[in-house]
Amino acid sequence: MKDITRGGQFLVKETKCEDIFTPEDFSEEQKMMRDSVKEFVDKEIWPNKNRFENKEYAFTVECMHKAAEMGFLSISVPEAYGGMGLGFVDTVLVCDYISGATGSFSSAFGAHTGIGTMPITLYGTEEQKQKYVPKLASGEWFGAYCLTEPEAGSDANSGKTKAVLSEDGTHYKISGQKMWITNAGFCNLFIVFARIGDDKNITGFIVENNPNNGISMNEEEHKLGIRASSTRQVFFADTKVPVENMLSERGNGFKIAMNALNVGRIKLAAACLDAQRRITTNSVKYANERIQFKTPISQFGAIRSKLAEMAANCYAGESATYRAAKNIEDRIAGREAEGASHQEAELKGVEEYAIECSILKVAVSEDIQNCADEGIQIFGGMGFSEDTPMESAWRDARIARIYEGTNEINRMLSVGMLIKKAMKGHVDLLGPATKVSEELMGIPSFETPDYSELFAEEKEMLAKLKKAFLMVAGGAVQKYGPDLDEHQQLLMAAADILIEIYMAESAILRTEKLAKKEGEAKVQEQIAMAKLYLYKAVDIVTQKGKESIISFAEGDEQRMMLMGLRRFTKYTNMPNIVQIRETITTKLVEKNAYCF
């Protein structure tokens, strides 16, 4: 296997721009796929936004069937089960561009192709896959996923739903209540998690949706957003499930659920990207058309600042999402080359980058909310009206911070998983953290380095931000050891630093790669977006680092660490932020769209 950076290693290993995949690297086939998905959305979904907002659930199903005819439901399904068997990047690409018009359709699509189909593809027996996956890949059947219960949300393994083996040993009887089940109203098949006896962990089952088999539902939930996404409570009363429909083995349900969520997280990040592009484009168009004080509002600095930030966040989100997607794809290919089955390779490939998946989920779901919020602001009073697409985009964006594990859970997971990897020896954090403490004791260099090369100072800044993380997280681990889990506010602050490093680095590496290919003069706007994102990231690292240090360190140690933090967040040459934003917005306004 070629030397692929392992999950979490971005923190301690320098990544070269040549080694990352970017949206500019799409193959001709991938561009064609992207364009056909965009055409589908522009023709079938976008013009019918009001039908989704009016809770036309049947229309969501109709669009799902149309997506199935185009083959979009079968992208990641292996060819042996009627799918296209395309790579992980293709899966993410389709998920990205199919999700931009309305959260209702993207939730139905994501739940079906992801958590509704994938657990069978990745954990099913050969018989289960032959029986169910072709129907799901073709859209003949639709899938749903029953994990959450009234008492079991973030603590997914605490579910009360029971599975009892029949006396003759041929089937299980499942009884319990599940809630927030996406696609429940039209699905043919559920992946259900239940507990057998007093097992420590839950078990997964494939359950066909048959109302005559003890399955009933509440009415559709009334929700803030994703209004035409079918969401219901599902009740099981002695629902008979053949023993051969157990998914994987007994007690493996929690593992299935967690791994399904890892894939779901990067796909959720992808599903927020095209929404950001569309919101930004609509905002630019409106700002160019809206005249106040005899001037298009796109000429006012207050509006220009917003547009630049929206574009920079979207650009960083794209950069990081496709970087991680390709890492996962390469890891899967490497494992297959070593003789692992597709199932095992994909599971291990995604699991390897679980930290990055959590980072992306948090960062991009928060960026889409901010983007939609600023979109409403640019539209002014019109943004608050149902006649423009902004208010529905804002409402739809809100769920992204909750599902696939709340952003709070994902923040804590990202740092927790990193520390676990370090303890297992998969990522060497101790060595670099020790070096940082030694550096704090030493005398800093006062030489001014040569920053003539593009991003020389920015890359040095990234290296310093990584030191800031190692200093803060290392200090907290040293103080609290295995009890660090109990200090959630510190974990959250460390996670914010980790997230900003990954996102900013991804934007810078993508742009550096592009500049080497196109020449710096042609990518001035991308250079500006990468610099703007990094500048904002430095501010966040400064704030969160300080908050952590003053909360767990005192006396000389505190003074030493605060001094280190100042050193690690100090620019030699401050960027001119107003000028940088102007560079970005000038291009947006001229092209009348998000054009990167």
XYZ file of C-alpha atoms in Angstrom:
596
model
C 0.000 0.000 0.000
C 1.425 3.408 -0.904
C 2.186 5.600 2.046
C -1.207 7.153 2.717
C -1.524 9.562 5.609
C -3.576 7.806 8.255
C -6.650 9.321 9.853
C -5.697 12.131 12.244
C -2.090 12.225 11.046
C -2.642 15.548 9.276
C -1.927 17.027 12.682
C 1.622 15.695 12.990
C 2.679 14.982 9.417
C 3.213 17.536 6.683
C 0.881 17.007 3.742
C 2.116 18.102 0.320
C -0.374 19.731 -2.026
C 0.410 17.114 -4.697
C -0.852 14.415 -2.324
C -4.370 15.726 -1.896
C -7.342 15.363 -4.220
C -9.320 18.505 -5.064
C -12.511 19.275 -7.017
C -10.252 20.500 -9.834
C -8.998 16.902 -10.172
C -12.375 15.431 -11.189
C -12.029 13.060 -14.140
C -14.115 13.574 -17.303
C -16.488 10.829 -16.096
C -16.883 12.550 -12.743
C -17.624 15.876 -14.432
C -20.249 14.200 -16.592
C -21.790 12.586 -13.522
C -21.815 15.950 -11.724
C -23.457 17.667 -14.702
C -26.144 15.007 -15.075
C -26.983 15.276 -11.361
C -27.140 19.083 -11.602
C -29.389 18.823 -14.657
C -31.704 16.429 -12.785
C -31.924 18.791 -9.793
C -32.477 21.889 -11.953
C -35.218 20.152 -13.926
C -37.032 18.023 -11.336
C -36.307 19.488 -7.892
C -35.522 23.203 -7.943
C -38.619 24.354 -9.923
C -40.835 22.385 -7.495
C -39.464 23.740 -4.225
C -42.928 24.925 -3.170
C -44.298 21.363 -3.465
C -41.711 20.186 -0.943
C -42.498 23.111 1.354
C -46.203 22.223 1.122
C -45.452 18.753 2.537
C -46.203 16.798 -0.628
C -44.665 13.554 0.613
C -45.861 11.688 -2.492
C -43.879 14.104 -4.644
C -40.695 13.274 -2.706
C -41.321 9.593 -3.510
C -41.943 10.458 -7.171
C -38.584 12.277 -7.324
C -36.879 9.308 -5.640
C -38.213 7.039 -8.401
C -36.889 9.470 -11.032
C -33.494 9.519 -9.311
C -33.567 5.703 -9.355
C -34.223 5.693 -13.131
C -31.112 7.853 -13.557
C -29.121 5.284 -11.560
C -28.372 7.756 -8.740
C -29.504 5.353 -6.002
C -27.005 2.703 -7.067
C -23.736 4.682 -7.256
C -21.984 3.014 -4.321
C -23.653 -0.404 -4.572
C -21.280 -3.098 -5.929
C -22.028 -4.270 -9.471
C -22.701 -7.806 -8.197
C -25.911 -6.483 -6.593
C -27.180 -4.333 -9.435
C -25.234 -1.180 -8.609
C -22.696 0.931 -10.478
C -19.927 0.027 -8.040
C -18.312 3.452 -8.355
C -15.639 4.781 -5.991
C -16.096 6.682 -2.761
C -15.376 10.065 -4.360
C -18.194 9.462 -6.879
C -20.573 8.633 -4.034
C -19.681 11.883 -2.280
C -19.935 13.830 -5.554
C -23.492 12.623 -6.265
C -24.490 13.248 -2.665
C -23.105 16.793 -2.932
C -24.849 17.894 -6.113
C -28.169 16.099 -5.568
C -28.687 17.798 -2.195
C -28.511 21.496 -3.047
C -32.116 22.357 -3.849
C -34.121 21.139 -0.857
C -33.385 19.320 2.373
C -36.578 17.270 1.989
C -35.320 15.388 -1.038
C -31.714 15.192 0.156
C -32.840 13.638 3.462
C -34.897 10.999 1.642
C -32.011 10.322 -0.751
C -29.361 10.262 1.977
C -31.342 8.016 4.323
C -32.116 5.532 1.546
C -28.702 5.287 -0.127
C -26.793 5.603 3.147
C -28.173 4.168 6.359
C -31.045 2.395 4.540
C -28.930 0.376 2.096
C -25.325 0.519 3.249
C -25.584 -1.585 6.436
C -26.733 -4.542 4.302
C -24.009 -3.966 1.697
C -21.336 -3.722 4.380
C -22.559 -6.212 6.987
C -25.043 -8.472 5.198
C -24.521 -12.135 4.360
C -24.326 -13.084 0.691
C -27.970 -14.242 0.825
C -29.134 -10.994 2.445
C -27.289 -8.917 -0.136
C -28.664 -10.941 -3.080
C -32.187 -10.712 -1.693
C -32.393 -7.030 -0.736
C -29.665 -4.873 -2.241
C -30.717 -5.067 -5.941
C -34.245 -3.927 -4.986
C -32.825 -1.001 -2.997
C -30.308 -0.063 -5.705
C -33.015 0.057 -8.386
C -35.513 2.009 -6.288
C -38.036 -0.846 -6.468
C -37.802 -0.759 -2.656
C -36.879 2.078 -0.329
C -35.037 1.726 2.959
C -35.194 3.335 6.408
C -33.132 3.060 9.561
C -34.581 2.582 13.055
C -32.044 3.459 15.735
C -33.340 6.430 17.758
C -35.902 5.908 20.539
C -37.644 8.315 22.926
C -35.046 7.480 25.619
C -32.109 6.690 23.292
C -30.770 9.526 21.165
C -27.069 10.404 21.413
C -26.732 7.408 23.761
C -27.721 5.076 20.947
C -26.769 1.864 22.749
C -29.338 2.448 25.515
C -32.344 1.486 23.360
C -35.189 -0.459 24.991
C -36.515 -2.232 21.876
C -36.395 -5.992 22.562
C -35.814 -8.989 20.286
C -36.955 -12.357 21.745
C -36.124 -15.681 20.072
C -39.188 -17.842 19.382
C -39.454 -21.217 21.116
C -38.827 -23.115 17.869
C -35.740 -20.941 17.180
C -36.906 -19.869 13.685
C -37.519 -16.171 14.267
C -37.195 -13.227 16.644
C -40.138 -11.195 17.912
C -39.283 -7.499 18.003
C -41.178 -5.074 20.243
C -40.485 -1.408 20.874
C -40.851 2.163 19.706
C -38.574 4.086 17.325
C -38.750 7.786 16.535
C -37.526 10.326 13.948
C -37.498 7.597 11.291
C -36.741 9.188 7.924
C -38.595 7.593 4.948
C -40.849 5.639 7.349
C -43.983 6.654 5.455
C -42.963 5.020 2.171
C -40.220 2.504 2.922
C -40.371 -1.237 2.237
C -37.583 -2.212 4.566
C -36.232 -1.138 7.960
C -32.818 -1.672 9.497
C -33.922 -2.109 13.122
C -31.732 -2.151 16.232
C -32.977 -4.154 19.229
C -31.541 -5.795 22.324
C -31.572 -9.569 22.828
C -31.949 -10.512 26.507
C -29.583 -8.525 28.714
C -26.908 -8.132 26.039
C -24.511 -5.246 26.607
C -24.879 -4.153 22.968
C -27.818 -3.915 20.602
C -28.207 -6.146 17.508
C -29.190 -5.162 13.953
C -32.031 -6.776 11.979
C -33.417 -6.441 8.458
C -37.187 -6.052 8.838
C -39.599 -5.911 5.896
C -42.309 -3.304 6.340
C -45.551 -5.275 6.621
C -48.405 -3.676 8.595
C -49.884 -7.169 9.162
C -46.755 -8.123 11.081
C -47.209 -5.879 14.118
C -45.789 -2.721 12.525
C -47.688 0.540 12.974
C -46.831 4.251 12.704
C -47.816 7.646 14.012
C -48.777 10.474 11.689
C -46.042 12.495 9.960
C -44.068 14.743 12.332
C -44.507 18.520 11.912
C -40.982 19.836 11.551
C -39.184 23.184 11.338
C -37.570 22.183 8.011
C -37.197 19.226 5.614
C -40.982 19.361 5.481
C -41.620 16.820 2.733
C -39.149 14.315 4.159
C -41.305 11.574 5.688
C -40.522 11.376 9.430
C -42.606 9.150 11.692
C -42.573 7.153 14.870
C -42.606 3.410 14.197
C -43.986 0.808 16.625
C -43.143 -2.887 16.608
C -45.443 -5.294 18.487
C -44.164 -8.873 18.378
C -42.998 -8.286 14.808
C -41.680 -11.611 13.512
C -38.265 -11.495 11.895
C -36.658 -14.699 10.540
C -33.375 -15.549 12.321
C -31.565 -15.340 8.976
C -32.439 -11.600 8.912
C -30.088 -10.785 11.781
C -27.521 -8.334 10.430
C -23.916 -9.357 11.138
C -23.784 -11.115 14.497
C -25.503 -10.818 17.838
C -24.438 -7.719 19.798
C -22.786 -6.130 16.758
C -25.535 -3.540 16.283
C -23.786 -0.708 18.085
C -20.720 -1.173 15.875
C -22.897 -1.232 12.727
C -24.651 1.939 13.873
C -21.379 3.761 14.596
C -19.754 2.785 11.293
C -22.880 3.714 9.338
C -22.718 7.109 11.041
C -19.064 7.623 10.012
C -20.019 7.303 6.343
C -23.143 9.333 6.978
C -21.075 12.169 8.437
C -18.866 12.822 5.424
C -21.897 12.455 3.164
C -23.824 14.934 5.290
C -20.963 17.408 4.885
C -21.127 16.853 1.125
C -24.901 17.308 1.201
C -24.423 20.832 2.623
C -22.025 21.982 -0.122
C -24.250 22.565 -3.136
C -26.781 24.268 -0.883
C -24.009 26.751 0.019
C -23.147 27.262 -3.656
C -26.795 27.902 -4.544
C -27.430 30.233 -1.610
C -24.274 32.208 -2.430
C -25.222 32.419 -6.125
C -28.772 33.543 -5.313
C -27.426 36.117 -2.863
C -24.987 37.522 -5.433
C -27.729 37.741 -8.093
C -30.102 39.487 -5.715
C -27.379 41.887 -4.529
C -26.599 42.774 -8.144
C -30.285 43.432 -8.962
C -31.369 45.181 -5.765
C -30.911 48.943 -6.066
C -30.800 51.153 -2.970
C -29.512 54.742 -2.832
C -29.314 54.473 -6.677
C -26.649 51.739 -6.309
C -26.788 47.909 -6.533
C -26.337 46.690 -2.958
C -23.521 44.423 -4.218
C -21.406 47.580 -4.301
C -21.748 48.192 -0.546
C -18.906 46.987 1.663
C -21.254 45.598 4.313
C -22.829 43.233 1.756
C -19.529 42.494 -0.009
C -18.015 41.327 3.275
C -20.846 38.793 3.730
C -20.532 37.422 0.193
C -16.765 36.958 0.559
C -17.152 35.038 3.834
C -19.915 32.816 2.393
C -17.742 31.944 -0.607
C -14.593 31.313 1.473
C -16.410 28.938 3.840
C -17.946 27.020 0.950
C -14.552 26.772 -0.760
C -12.903 25.424 2.400
C -15.757 22.934 2.878
C -15.362 21.606 -0.660
C -11.592 21.392 -0.252
C -11.738 19.394 2.993
C -14.623 17.103 1.972
C -13.025 15.927 -1.277
C -9.604 15.628 0.355
C -11.023 13.201 2.942
C -13.216 11.369 0.392
C -10.174 10.549 -1.735
C -8.157 9.479 1.321
C -10.952 7.027 2.128
C -11.149 5.813 -1.481
C -7.375 5.213 -1.596
C -7.484 3.391 1.713
C -10.291 1.128 0.446
C -8.344 0.400 -2.772
C -5.205 -0.360 -0.753
C -7.019 -2.811 1.485
C -8.657 -4.527 -1.499
C -5.237 -4.828 -3.148
C -4.042 -6.608 -0.005
C -6.827 -9.152 -0.426
C -9.586 -7.776 1.812
C -13.204 -8.167 0.641
C -14.987 -5.030 -0.605
C -17.103 -5.070 2.581
C -14.124 -5.216 4.908
C -12.071 -2.737 2.868
C -14.837 -0.131 2.849
C -15.571 -0.522 6.548
C -11.925 -0.192 7.536
C -11.314 2.581 5.008
C -14.048 4.780 6.425
C -13.266 3.867 10.024
C -9.646 4.969 9.477
C -10.852 8.529 8.752
C -13.610 8.709 11.385
C -11.887 11.779 12.901
C -12.002 13.648 9.586
C -15.641 12.563 9.046
C -16.619 14.096 12.405
C -14.638 17.273 11.683
C -16.374 17.716 8.326
C -19.832 17.044 9.714
C -19.424 19.798 12.312
C -17.691 22.384 10.144
C -19.843 22.157 7.036
C -23.185 21.867 8.858
C -22.368 25.063 10.762
C -21.183 26.838 7.613
C -24.420 26.091 5.738
C -26.447 27.538 8.614
C -24.358 30.727 8.638
C -24.535 30.904 4.860
C -28.343 30.644 4.832
C -28.572 33.172 7.657
C -26.471 35.709 5.749
C -28.488 34.887 2.621
C -31.659 35.989 4.416
C -29.881 39.149 5.596
C -28.770 40.081 2.069
C -32.340 39.603 0.816
C -33.562 41.764 3.712
C -37.339 41.637 4.219
C -37.676 39.458 1.130
C -35.386 36.893 2.749
C -37.913 36.442 5.519
C -40.706 35.758 3.028
C -41.694 32.325 1.745
C -41.618 33.802 -1.773
C -37.828 33.569 -1.902
C -35.855 30.335 -1.380
C -33.833 31.718 1.539
C -36.123 31.031 4.483
C -36.658 27.389 3.491
C -32.885 26.956 3.033
C -32.363 28.349 6.545
C -34.976 26.023 8.056
C -33.658 22.982 6.164
C -30.076 23.713 7.248
C -30.956 23.549 10.934
C -31.297 19.749 11.106
C -27.762 19.201 9.760
C -26.262 20.105 13.160
C -28.425 17.474 14.876
C -28.571 14.324 12.809
C -25.742 11.816 12.224
C -24.724 12.596 15.824
C -25.101 16.115 17.200
C -22.248 18.540 16.617
C -21.469 18.431 20.332
C -21.082 14.635 20.220
C -18.979 14.886 17.045
C -16.705 17.527 18.547
C -15.976 15.305 21.526
C -15.608 12.247 19.314
C -13.019 13.896 17.063
C -10.645 14.662 19.942
C -11.489 11.446 21.817
C -10.733 9.298 18.759
C -7.474 11.173 18.176
C -6.307 10.505 21.746
C -7.295 6.807 21.380
C -5.310 6.569 18.144
C -2.317 8.087 19.903
C -2.588 5.533 22.702
C -2.710 2.699 20.169
C 0.383 4.101 18.464
C -1.440 4.869 15.185
C -0.706 8.588 15.448
C 2.358 9.795 17.320
C 1.108 12.743 19.365
C 3.446 12.284 22.309
C 6.684 12.936 20.374
C 5.504 16.191 18.769
C 3.782 17.339 22.011
C 7.043 16.842 23.960
C 8.909 18.846 21.314
C 6.413 21.681 21.700
C 6.952 21.795 25.493
C 10.732 21.884 24.915
C 10.278 24.686 22.389
C 8.309 26.707 24.965
C 11.284 26.497 27.324
C 13.727 27.622 24.622
C 14.424 31.080 23.254
C 12.350 31.874 20.155
C 14.133 32.728 16.916
C 13.873 36.378 15.885
C 14.991 35.889 12.293
C 12.490 36.881 9.611
C 12.077 33.892 7.316
C 11.873 34.106 3.531
C 8.192 34.312 2.624
C 8.639 34.968 -1.074
C 7.009 31.688 -2.112
C 3.201 31.453 -2.267
C 1.699 30.470 1.106
C 5.120 30.217 2.807
C 3.903 32.264 5.759
C 0.464 30.596 5.788
C 2.019 27.136 5.932
C 4.297 28.206 8.752
C 1.200 29.548 10.499
C -0.554 26.177 10.071
C 2.458 24.410 11.576
C 2.232 26.796 14.550
C -1.515 26.203 14.965
C -0.782 22.465 15.133
C 1.703 23.218 17.923
C -1.004 25.225 19.688
C -3.312 22.204 19.542
C -0.613 19.856 20.832
C 0.190 22.261 23.638
C -3.441 22.722 24.735
C -4.592 19.108 24.262
C -1.309 17.739 25.629
C -1.585 19.925 28.711
C -5.181 18.807 29.317
C -4.321 15.111 28.853
C -1.388 15.465 31.245
C -3.560 17.093 33.876
C -6.649 14.859 33.634
C -5.379 11.655 31.944
C -8.176 9.157 31.288
C -10.665 11.438 33.104
C -10.430 14.007 30.303
C -13.770 12.660 29.000
C -15.421 14.275 31.999
C -14.156 17.724 30.995
C -16.405 18.283 28.007
C -15.851 22.029 27.728
C -12.111 21.457 27.274
C -12.739 18.725 24.708
C -15.073 21.045 22.791
C -12.494 23.831 22.733
C -9.742 21.438 21.595
C -12.098 20.134 18.887
C -12.670 23.646 17.549
C -8.907 24.097 17.194
C -8.589 20.709 15.457
C -11.460 21.493 13.065
C -10.060 24.862 12.035
C -6.604 23.376 11.346
C -8.008 20.689 9.029
C -10.341 23.036 7.152
C -7.795 25.845 6.729
C -5.042 23.443 5.659
C -7.342 21.821 3.092
C -8.189 25.202 1.525
C -4.519 26.220 1.388
C -3.297 22.923 -0.104
C -6.052 22.926 -2.725
C -5.157 26.466 -3.748
C -1.422 25.789 -3.798
C -2.012 22.803 -6.081
C -4.209 24.936 -8.347
C -1.679 27.800 -8.457
C 1.097 25.408 -9.484
C -1.085 24.193 -12.333
C -2.701 27.439 -13.510
C -0.207 30.072 -12.360
C -0.787 32.397 -9.394
C -2.130 35.241 -11.529
C -5.138 33.140 -12.601
C -6.184 32.078 -9.110
C -6.014 35.320 -7.128
C -9.553 34.859 -5.784
C -8.859 31.308 -4.561
C -5.658 32.527 -2.897
C -7.731 35.242 -1.210
C -10.334 32.723 0.029
C -7.663 30.437 1.500
C -6.009 33.390 3.266
C -9.328 34.693 4.576
C -10.291 31.282 5.941
C -6.930 30.897 7.688
C -7.148 34.359 9.236
C -10.546 33.540 10.756
C -9.194 30.144 11.913
C -6.299 31.820 13.742
C -8.813 33.965 15.647
C -10.779 30.879 16.717
C -7.620 29.021 17.791
C -6.534 32.073 19.820
C -9.896 32.318 21.579
C -10.393 28.586 22.245
C -6.755 28.058 23.227
C -6.906 30.866 25.765
C -10.226 29.619 27.179
C -8.695 26.152 27.712
C -5.360 27.256 29.182
C -6.889 29.610 31.765
C -9.310 26.839 32.765
C -6.857 24.013 33.476
C -3.464 25.621 34.109
C -2.378 28.121 36.749
C 0.653 30.073 37.884
C 3.880 29.734 35.891
C 2.480 26.952 33.713
C -0.437 29.147 32.703
C 1.814 32.119 31.917
C 4.167 29.922 29.899
C 1.329 28.405 27.869
C -0.364 31.752 27.202
C 2.973 33.076 25.968
C 3.273 29.992 23.736
C -0.240 30.553 22.409
C 0.634 34.159 21.477
C 3.754 32.917 19.726
C 1.843 30.197 17.855
C -0.909 32.534 16.631
C 1.209 35.506 15.599
C 1.488 36.552 11.963
C 4.737 38.157 10.823
C 2.783 40.008 8.120
C -0.897 40.540 8.837
C -3.131 40.031 5.787
C -5.212 43.016 4.634
C -8.614 41.450 5.261
C -10.755 44.149 3.622
C -8.645 43.962 0.483
C -8.812 40.149 0.473
C -12.610 40.200 0.757
C -12.767 42.767 -2.057
C -10.765 40.460 -4.343
C -13.227 37.606 -3.725
C -16.415 39.659 -4.062
C -15.284 41.468 -7.203
C -15.124 38.104 -8.967
C -18.467 36.890 -7.525
C -20.246 40.099 -8.559
C -18.699 40.066 -12.025
C -19.655 36.396 -12.623
C -23.037 36.853 -10.883
C -22.547 33.453 -9.165
C -20.396 31.287 -6.909
C -17.880 30.473 -9.638
C -15.036 28.521 -8.051
